[in-house]
Amino acid sequence: MAHVSAAERRPQLIKAAIDLMTREGVAAGSTRAIAAELGVAQATVHYTFGTKEDLYLAVMEQLTHDLIAQVEGAAQADAGFEETVAAFAVALWRTVREQPTTHQLLTELSMFALRTPRLQKTLESHHREVTAVTTTLVTETAERTGHQLAQPAQTIARFFLAGFDGLAEQHLSLPDEEAELTCLQALVSAVVALAGGRLELVTLPTS
C-alpha cells in the first residue's frame, strides 16, 4: 500500500470526521469511528492530529473556513459600510438556509465542548479565531469606506456574531421565514447603528 503523508491524510480525516458527525452526531466522533469511516488504522488519526481535541478543532476550523469562503466578496468593491455589512449578513444567512447541517454540527460541537473539560480550550480557540476574522472584516470595511467606528471593531464583531448565532439556532429549531428576515434586518440595522454611534445604549441596573 502506498504511503500517504500526514499532510495528505489530514484533509481526508477532517472530511471523514465531518461526514460521520453530521450523520450520527458529535458523540459518535471517536478517533476509532473516524478512522473506520476512512478505512485507516486508529493510530493514523493520532499520528496526524495528536489528540482528538486537535482533530475537533480542525473540524471546527474547516467548517468555519468553508462558510467564510462562501461569503467573501459578497459586497461590491465600491459598496459603503452599511451595504457591505448587509451583503455579508445576507450571504452568511444564505449558508444557514442552504447548509443547515453545517451550522447544526458547529452548534453541536460547541455544546459538546462546553461539557467536556478537555475540549473547552479548543472551543475557546475556535471562537477567538472567528471573532478575530469578523473583527478584521469590520476594521477593513471601515477603513475602505472611511467610516469612523464609534465602538471598538471587536465589540461590533461580537455583537454581530451573538445576534447571528441566535438567529441561526432559531432557524434550526423553529424556522419562520418572515420573522427571520425581519430579525436579520434588525440585526444589520443595530450593527450599523452601533458602529456609527447612533444606537443609544441603556444604563443597566447594577444589582
PDB file of N, CA and C in Angstrom, residues 115-150:
ATOM      1  N   ARG A 115     -19.241  20.942  27.708  1.00  0.00           N
ATOM      2  CA  ARG A 115     -19.413  19.919  28.732  1.00  0.00           C
ATOM      3  C   ARG A 115     -18.238  18.947  28.811  1.00  0.00           C
ATOM      4  N   THR A 116     -17.215  19.218  28.023  1.00  0.00           N
ATOM      5  CA  THR A 116     -16.036  18.346  28.004  1.00  0.00           C
ATOM      6  C   THR A 116     -14.804  19.175  28.357  1.00  0.00           C
ATOM      7  N   PRO A 117     -14.331  19.079  29.608  1.00  0.00           N
ATOM      8  CA  PRO A 117     -13.216  19.928  30.044  1.00  0.00           C
ATOM      9  C   PRO A 117     -12.028  19.937  29.093  1.00  0.00           C
ATOM     10  N   ARG A 118     -11.701  18.776  28.507  1.00  0.00           N
ATOM     11  CA  ARG A 118     -10.542  18.707  27.613  1.00  0.00           C
ATOM     12  C   ARG A 118     -10.752  19.476  26.319  1.00  0.00           C
ATOM     13  N   LEU A 119     -12.008  19.784  26.016  1.00  0.00           N
ATOM     14  CA  LEU A 119     -12.314  20.476  24.763  1.00  0.00           C
ATOM     15  C   LEU A 119     -12.612  21.963  24.945  1.00  0.00           C
ATOM     16  N   GLN A 120     -12.656  22.425  26.180  1.00  0.00           N
ATOM     17  CA  GLN A 120     -13.024  23.817  26.419  1.00  0.00           C
ATOM     18  C   GLN A 120     -12.014  24.786  25.818  1.00  0.00           C
ATOM     19  N   LYS A 121     -10.735  24.458  25.901  1.00  0.00           N
ATOM     20  CA  LYS A 121      -9.724  25.322  25.285  1.00  0.00           C
ATOM     21  C   LYS A 121      -9.820  25.277  23.764  1.00  0.00           C
ATOM     22  N   THR A 122     -10.231  24.119  23.235  1.00  0.00           N
ATOM     23  CA  THR A 122     -10.451  24.006  21.797  1.00  0.00           C
ATOM     24  C   THR A 122     -11.558  24.948  21.363  1.00  0.00           C
ATOM     25  N   LEU A 123     -12.642  24.959  22.129  1.00  0.00           N
ATOM     26  CA  LEU A 123     -13.776  25.839  21.817  1.00  0.00           C
ATOM     27  C   LEU A 123     -13.365  27.304  21.939  1.00  0.00           C
ATOM     28  N   GLU A 124     -12.595  27.617  22.971  1.00  0.00           N
ATOM     29  CA  GLU A 124     -12.142  28.996  23.158  1.00  0.00           C
ATOM     30  C   GLU A 124     -11.275  29.449  21.988  1.00  0.00           C
ATOM     31  N   SER A 125     -10.387  28.579  21.550  1.00  0.00           N
ATOM     32  CA  SER A 125      -9.516  28.917  20.419  1.00  0.00           C
ATOM     33  C   SER A 125     -10.331  29.157  19.160  1.00  0.00           C
ATOM     34  N   HIS A 126     -11.342  28.326  18.965  1.00  0.00           N
ATOM     35  CA  HIS A 126     -12.195  28.473  17.788  1.00  0.00           C
ATOM     36  C   HIS A 126     -12.925  29.812  17.800  1.00  0.00           C
ATOM     37  N   HIS A 127     -13.541  30.155  18.927  1.00  0.00           N
ATOM     38  CA  HIS A 127     -14.309  31.399  18.991  1.00  0.00           C
ATOM     39  C   HIS A 127     -13.400  32.625  18.913  1.00  0.00           C
ATOM     40  N   ARG A 128     -12.202  32.519  19.447  1.00  0.00           N
ATOM     41  CA  ARG A 128     -11.249  33.624  19.310  1.00  0.00           C
ATOM     42  C   ARG A 128     -10.923  33.863  17.835  1.00  0.00           C
ATOM     43  N   GLU A 129     -10.770  32.770  17.094  1.00  0.00           N
ATOM     44  CA  GLU A 129     -10.437  32.894  15.677  1.00  0.00           C
ATOM     45  C   GLU A 129     -11.602  33.486  14.892  1.00  0.00           C
ATOM     46  N   VAL A 130     -12.821  33.014  15.167  1.00  0.00           N
ATOM     47  CA  VAL A 130     -13.996  33.545  14.476  1.00  0.00           C
ATOM     48  C   VAL A 130     -14.169  35.028  14.780  1.00  0.00           C
ATOM     49  N   THR A 131     -13.987  35.396  16.044  1.00  0.00           N
ATOM     50  CA  THR A 131     -14.104  36.801  16.433  1.00  0.00           C
ATOM     51  C   THR A 131     -13.030  37.645  15.762  1.00  0.00           C
ATOM     52  N   ALA A 132     -11.814  37.100  15.681  1.00  0.00           N
ATOM     53  CA  ALA A 132     -10.708  37.829  15.058  1.00  0.00           C
ATOM     54  C   ALA A 132     -10.973  38.062  13.571  1.00  0.00           C
ATOM     55  N   VAL A 133     -11.480  37.050  12.877  1.00  0.00           N
ATOM     56  CA  VAL A 133     -11.783  37.175  11.450  1.00  0.00           C
ATOM     57  C   VAL A 133     -12.866  38.230  11.231  1.00  0.00           C
ATOM     58  N   THR A 134     -13.915  38.189  12.069  1.00  0.00           N
ATOM     59  CA  THR A 134     -15.009  39.150  11.928  1.00  0.00           C
ATOM     60  C   THR A 134     -14.538  40.554  12.275  1.00  0.00           C
ATOM     61  N   THR A 135     -13.689  40.668  13.287  1.00  0.00           N
ATOM     62  CA  THR A 135     -13.134  41.969  13.671  1.00  0.00           C
ATOM     63  C   THR A 135     -12.316  42.564  12.525  1.00  0.00           C
ATOM     64  N   THR A 136     -11.531  41.736  11.877  1.00  0.00           N
ATOM     65  CA  THR A 136     -10.736  42.191  10.738  1.00  0.00           C
ATOM     66  C   THR A 136     -11.642  42.680   9.612  1.00  0.00           C
ATOM     67  N   LEU A 137     -12.731  41.956   9.370  1.00  0.00           N
ATOM     68  CA  LEU A 137     -13.676  42.366   8.334  1.00  0.00           C
ATOM     69  C   LEU A 137     -14.267  43.741   8.649  1.00  0.00           C
ATOM     70  N   VAL A 138     -14.663  43.950   9.901  1.00  0.00           N
ATOM     71  CA  VAL A 138     -15.230  45.233  10.318  1.00  0.00           C
ATOM     72  C   VAL A 138     -14.192  46.342  10.141  1.00  0.00           C
ATOM     73  N   THR A 139     -12.971  46.074  10.596  1.00  0.00           N
ATOM     74  CA  THR A 139     -11.896  47.067  10.520  1.00  0.00           C
ATOM     75  C   THR A 139     -11.586  47.441   9.072  1.00  0.00           C
ATOM     76  N   GLU A 140     -11.417  46.429   8.233  1.00  0.00           N
ATOM     77  CA  GLU A 140     -11.067  46.687   6.837  1.00  0.00           C
ATOM     78  C   GLU A 140     -12.193  47.396   6.092  1.00  0.00           C
ATOM     79  N   THR A 141     -13.441  47.042   6.406  1.00  0.00           N
ATOM     80  CA  THR A 141     -14.579  47.705   5.767  1.00  0.00           C
ATOM     81  C   THR A 141     -14.644  49.173   6.174  1.00  0.00           C
ATOM     82  N   ALA A 142     -14.421  49.434   7.458  1.00  0.00           N
ATOM     83  CA  ALA A 142     -14.445  50.812   7.946  1.00  0.00           C
ATOM     84  C   ALA A 142     -13.336  51.641   7.298  1.00  0.00           C
ATOM     85  N   GLU A 143     -12.151  51.055   7.192  1.00  0.00           N
ATOM     86  CA  GLU A 143     -11.022  51.775   6.589  1.00  0.00           C
ATOM     87  C   GLU A 143     -11.270  52.030   5.103  1.00  0.00           C
ATOM     88  N   ARG A 144     -11.804  51.032   4.420  1.00  0.00           N
ATOM     89  CA  ARG A 144     -12.050  51.179   2.980  1.00  0.00           C
ATOM     90  C   ARG A 144     -13.106  52.233   2.684  1.00  0.00           C
ATOM     91  N   THR A 145     -14.114  52.324   3.538  1.00  0.00           N
ATOM     92  CA  THR A 145     -15.233  53.246   3.299  1.00  0.00           C
ATOM     93  C   THR A 145     -15.070  54.579   4.016  1.00  0.00           C
ATOM     94  N   GLY A 146     -13.985  54.719   4.800  1.00  0.00           N
ATOM     95  CA  GLY A 146     -13.783  55.954   5.552  1.00  0.00           C
ATOM     96  C   GLY A 146     -14.795  56.126   6.672  1.00  0.00           C
ATOM     97  N   HIS A 147     -15.257  55.021   7.218  1.00  0.00           N
ATOM     98  CA  HIS A 147     -16.282  55.040   8.261  1.00  0.00           C
ATOM     99  C   HIS A 147     -15.613  55.066   9.629  1.00  0.00           C
ATOM    100  N   GLN A 148     -15.906  56.089  10.424  1.00  0.00           N
ATOM    101  CA  GLN A 148     -15.338  56.203  11.766  1.00  0.00           C
ATOM    102  C   GLN A 148     -16.154  55.349  12.731  1.00  0.00           C
ATOM    103  N   LEU A 149     -15.522  54.352  13.321  1.00  0.00           N
ATOM    104  CA  LEU A 149     -16.224  53.453  14.229  1.00  0.00           C
ATOM    105  C   LEU A 149     -16.411  54.101  15.599  1.00  0.00           C
ATOM    106  N   ALA A 150     -17.635  54.034  16.098  1.00  0.00           N
ATOM    107  CA  ALA A 150     -17.934  54.606  17.409  1.00  0.00           C
ATOM    108  C   ALA A 150     -17.642  53.635  18.536  1.00  0.00           C
TER     109      ALA A 150
END
